[in-house]
Amino acid sequence: MIQKKDIPVIAKASPMERFGEANVVITVKNLVKKFGDFVANDDLSFEVYKGEIFGFLGANGAGKTTAIRILCGLSKPTSGELTIAGFDGYIDTEKIKKSIGYMSQKFSLYEDLTVVENIRFYGGIYGISGKEIRIRTEKLIEKLNLESVKDKLIKGLPLGWRQKLAFSVAILHEPKIVFLDEPTGGVDPITRRQFWDMIYEAANRGITVFVTTHYMDEAEYCNRVSIMVDGKIAALDTPDGLMKTFGANNMEGVFLKLARGK
Amino acid sequence: MSEIAISVNNLSKKYGDITAINNLSFEINKGELFGFIGPDGAGKTTLFRILCTLLLPDTGSASLCSFDAVKDYKKIRNIIGYMPGKFSLYQDLSVEENLSFFATIFGTTLEENYDLIRDIYIQIEPFKTRQAGKLSGGMKQKLALCCAMIHKPEVLVLDEPTTGVDAVSRKEFWEMLRKLKESGITIIVSTPYMDEASLCDRVALIQGGNIMSTDTPENIISQFDTALYAVKTHSMYQMMLDLKDWNQTETAYLFGQYMHLTIKDKDNNTIEAYLKSKSHKDIEIKQITPNIEDAFMRLMSK
Amino acid sequence: MKRFKGFVIKEFYHIFRDYRTMVILFGMPLVQIMLFGFAITTEINNAGIAILDNSKDATTQKICNKLLSSGYFKLEANLTDYKEIEPSFRKGKIKEVIIFENNFAQKLETEKKADIQIVADASDPNTASLLTSYTTNIINNYQLELMKTRQLPMQINPEVKMLYNEELKSVFMFVPGTITVLLMLISAMMTSISITREKELGTMEILLASPLKPIQIVVGKVVPYVFISFMIAVIILVLGFTVFGMPVQGSLFLLMGECLLFILMALSLGILISTVTQTQQTAMMISMFALMLPTILLSGFIFPIENMPLPLQIFSNIVPPKWFIIIIKNIMLKGVGLAYIWKETLIILGMTVFFIALSVKKFKIRLG
């Protein structure tokens, strides 16, 4: 199920060495988003590379959701440069939407549709041909072991299965980037890890994974982590680098030092 | 022996074919901070609703402060403070209005029990005229806690108070609970975050409607019945694949930057040998003390 | 009692902060009354009439001249036979036919009494009723003139006959109808929505887990809407009076009392709906379809109950608005007292008690 060849060396190498400049999929430069007088995103600048797992952390209300909406082409920034999957964040929002996938804990699948109907629906809205949808549906059901429940309503499935299916559906159209907004909230620890196995696999295929989470151990699974505090990016580095800089044993320590020091 | 605050015997509840909780029995002492740790769908909410007299059990019994959860529901409703899983305050009322509303329906006033909530309330007091719907997640949580405590309950029932709240607010929230505990209130909390278990006096690990273990966090960890290794190499993903492939691997789970590994063989030298044979570099292997999450997964896969 | 007061205050906060709903609540009666008001008071100009003058004497000539010089009517045809009446209506140009009996002037002189028959095309009931009332007014004026000059009592009997819709509804039906529909809508829908909203929010869970009694929750929810619905009833009556000139013939006090009773009935229905629904959306759908449609269609507001098929006529008896419309019509238009409407009042009272009992029984002290 997992192809073992051509696995990139993930951990130690710096992102630039690993992925190379040509492989930048998200470029954000001096991005600002204001709502009236309130500055939700204050001068954000970062790059995310192809196949990278990019953790996007921050306290509630730090401006994560606003930033993700902008990156997904759902909201226009007030100022700053923005390129997503090679498209301009101001003009090509429709093209951006086609080249990304999105999944959140709150909304992912239609509860009153069956497994197969959900897959078909998402395949359809991303313009995958009927034949191709059938092939991918079959593959997906086999891979997730959902054969026995494929005609059951999502409602009746355990949360863990749902979240795994939701993730698979979000990358069904092979997007360049997939945004995961707290994808593992409330899921049991074993399923949570199976979920991350899937994330690794997708990243290994070259899909960039942009993920937010409240589980600090999950932050350590990321190649790089950015931490937002009060609308600004307060730190951006590999988990190792962050722990060294802030003299902490784990990401929770880093997060507490940063987010509390306001 | 300390006084029993909550006693549950063979409690079961089904929704149609689905068993929400299955034959639960436990006792919680007065003044204890007791945690129910488990994922969504484990049955935590059902259990809490039965304890709060909001649901009737199918079989078994539950009592709070020696009042029966079915028969004496009116009495129980006077002595519990309940914070449901979903943020359940009036979004269109201000912080102050919410508080005084809940105070009135419990027949008390904000002033009367101000001491109890003061530490928490002063953190949200600057925003007391703001509508509850416009508060940040952490502040909503604090307000909800204030509202649940405004009548000085004997038992505080908090259903997933920290879900969806960031790590900082979660930590603050637990600090508040520790302080509250000192005033003698019995607190039961449910949470899907395993790392919060260590903050409770005792915990019950709950999964699929069953309690897998009830004990102090230390004892639960000490019951872990095999050696646990944290392993790290230059390539996380490659290591994950290789370890899952290995015939000696019992369980291998990602844990931050390490994989937590249990093996069938008792000799840990074989790990390094195996990884070397798979041409891993920068190999780091150490035996570690398991945490609650390790224990939970161990119990789950049994 | 303090708990209850706190609860009611909280409800008022909810209502007044939701300014959009407030605008709709108070704007709706305004718009509806204005709409009906303007749709009905269209001025009549040069309506086509025909005259069948069987006597052709000086008096009938004078009356005809009066009518035609008023500016309201235009003579389209002079008929010579009763048989011509029907076909002339069918052509569509003629809205009204005025028929003078034989020897009109002579009869008026000798018998002091003569008949004029006014036949109107009531397929457009509003126009028909306006036309006939204009016509009778003009004839009455003429009669008064006659009496002044001759000093003798004489009587011209305008005898009005409506064609095609003999059950001509009074335009005044709209005020009672609108009151009924709006009270039903606001009371039932708003309470059911406000209770289900607490279920959706999860606050119902906290309320249930508190020492509040179910009856306190239910009554606390209802009290604010009693006020609001009552205010709306007053607004409609005032508007009806100012726009329509619709007077209240009977006791205003009795009318208000009946309105209050009907509001209570609708509120208890709203509570009943909320006990069987979990979401605001379903509560709204049920209020719309299970309450609004029968209120509009089966209460006699728009379609006369007598013209319905028998099963619907029987069914209309359990539609509370039917009884309320009878009550307020009687009070407002006929000016009757409680002695004439006690039966209907009792029926609504019975329904209220029934719904309250049922919802208290159905209101769960627990979840699920």
PDB file of N, CA and C in Angstrom, chain C residues 8-9 68 72 82 84-85 95 132 140-141 152 160 164 169 247 257 286 311 327 351:
ATOM      1  N   VAL C   8     -37.892  35.512  32.839  1.00  0.00           N
ATOM      2  CA  VAL C   8     -38.658  36.354  31.910  1.00  0.00           C
ATOM      3  C   VAL C   8     -37.800  37.517  31.402  1.00  0.00           C
ATOM      4  N   ILE C   9     -37.020  38.105  32.310  1.00  0.00           N
ATOM      5  CA  ILE C   9     -36.150  39.214  31.888  1.00  0.00           C
ATOM      6  C   ILE C   9     -35.189  38.742  30.803  1.00  0.00           C
ATOM      7  N   LEU C  68     -75.835  58.945 -13.200  1.00  0.00           N
ATOM      8  CA  LEU C  68     -74.861  59.089 -14.271  1.00  0.00           C
ATOM      9  C   LEU C  68     -74.051  60.378 -14.138  1.00  0.00           C
ATOM     10  N   TYR C  72     -69.346  58.365 -11.144  1.00  0.00           N
ATOM     11  CA  TYR C  72     -68.915  56.998 -10.826  1.00  0.00           C
ATOM     12  C   TYR C  72     -69.334  56.010 -11.909  1.00  0.00           C
ATOM     13  N   TYR C  82     -85.674  41.585 -18.969  1.00  0.00           N
ATOM     14  CA  TYR C  82     -84.855  40.887 -17.962  1.00  0.00           C
ATOM     15  C   TYR C  82     -83.863  39.927 -18.590  1.00  0.00           C
ATOM     16  N   GLU C  84     -82.110  40.213 -21.009  1.00  0.00           N
ATOM     17  CA  GLU C  84     -80.875  40.807 -21.519  1.00  0.00           C
ATOM     18  C   GLU C  84     -79.815  41.002 -20.433  1.00  0.00           C
ATOM     19  N   ILE C  85     -80.241  40.864 -19.186  1.00  0.00           N
ATOM     20  CA  ILE C  85     -79.320  41.158 -18.080  1.00  0.00           C
ATOM     21  C   ILE C  85     -78.101  40.239 -18.095  1.00  0.00           C
ATOM     22  N   LYS C  95     -70.836  46.199 -15.018  1.00  0.00           N
ATOM     23  CA  LYS C  95     -70.584  45.701 -13.669  1.00  0.00           C
ATOM     24  C   LYS C  95     -71.873  45.674 -12.855  1.00  0.00           C
ATOM     25  N   THR C 132     -72.525  48.858  -5.361  1.00  0.00           N
ATOM     26  CA  THR C 132     -73.886  48.835  -4.832  1.00  0.00           C
ATOM     27  C   THR C 132     -74.058  49.848  -3.705  1.00  0.00           C
ATOM     28  N   ASN C 140     -80.622  56.992  -1.943  1.00  0.00           N
ATOM     29  CA  ASN C 140     -81.086  57.499  -0.642  1.00  0.00           C
ATOM     30  C   ASN C 140     -81.062  59.018  -0.593  1.00  0.00           C
ATOM     31  N   ASN C 141     -79.984  59.594  -1.155  1.00  0.00           N
ATOM     32  CA  ASN C 141     -79.909  61.054  -1.201  1.00  0.00           C
ATOM     33  C   ASN C 141     -81.095  61.652  -1.957  1.00  0.00           C
ATOM     34  N   LEU C 152     -93.718  64.540   2.575  1.00  0.00           N
ATOM     35  CA  LEU C 152     -94.479  63.297   2.749  1.00  0.00           C
ATOM     36  C   LEU C 152     -93.499  62.135   2.884  1.00  0.00           C
ATOM     37  N   VAL C 160     -80.676  45.003  -3.302  1.00  0.00           N
ATOM     38  CA  VAL C 160     -79.387  44.642  -3.903  1.00  0.00           C
ATOM     39  C   VAL C 160     -79.294  43.142  -4.116  1.00  0.00           C
ATOM     40  N   TYR C 164     -73.177  35.747  -9.054  1.00  0.00           N
ATOM     41  CA  TYR C 164     -71.952  34.928  -9.128  1.00  0.00           C
ATOM     42  C   TYR C 164     -71.280  34.656  -7.793  1.00  0.00           C
ATOM     43  N   LYS C 169     -68.211  38.557   0.616  1.00  0.00           N
ATOM     44  CA  LYS C 169     -67.562  38.777   1.898  1.00  0.00           C
ATOM     45  C   LYS C 169     -67.378  40.266   2.097  1.00  0.00           C
ATOM     46  N   PRO C 247     -64.765  50.355  12.503  1.00  0.00           N
ATOM     47  CA  PRO C 247     -65.044  50.595  13.921  1.00  0.00           C
ATOM     48  C   PRO C 247     -65.181  49.287  14.680  1.00  0.00           C
ATOM     49  N   GLY C 257     -60.192  40.873  25.525  1.00  0.00           N
ATOM     50  CA  GLY C 257     -60.203  39.638  26.313  1.00  0.00           C
ATOM     51  C   GLY C 257     -60.179  38.412  25.422  1.00  0.00           C
ATOM     52  N   ILE C 286     -43.235  23.130  10.929  1.00  0.00           N
ATOM     53  CA  ILE C 286     -44.504  22.654  11.475  1.00  0.00           C
ATOM     54  C   ILE C 286     -45.449  23.829  11.703  1.00  0.00           C
ATOM     55  N   PRO C 311     -66.259  17.067   4.166  1.00  0.00           N
ATOM     56  CA  PRO C 311     -65.162  16.655   5.062  1.00  0.00           C
ATOM     57  C   PRO C 311     -64.353  17.854   5.562  1.00  0.00           C
ATOM     58  N   ILE C 327     -65.877  34.957  16.424  1.00  0.00           N
ATOM     59  CA  ILE C 327     -65.990  35.800  17.612  1.00  0.00           C
ATOM     60  C   ILE C 327     -65.696  37.266  17.284  1.00  0.00           C
ATOM     61  N   MET C 351     -59.903  24.264  23.993  1.00  0.00           N
ATOM     62  CA  MET C 351     -58.708  23.919  23.220  1.00  0.00           C
ATOM     63  C   MET C 351     -57.438  24.343  23.963  1.00  0.00           C
TER      64      MET C 351
END
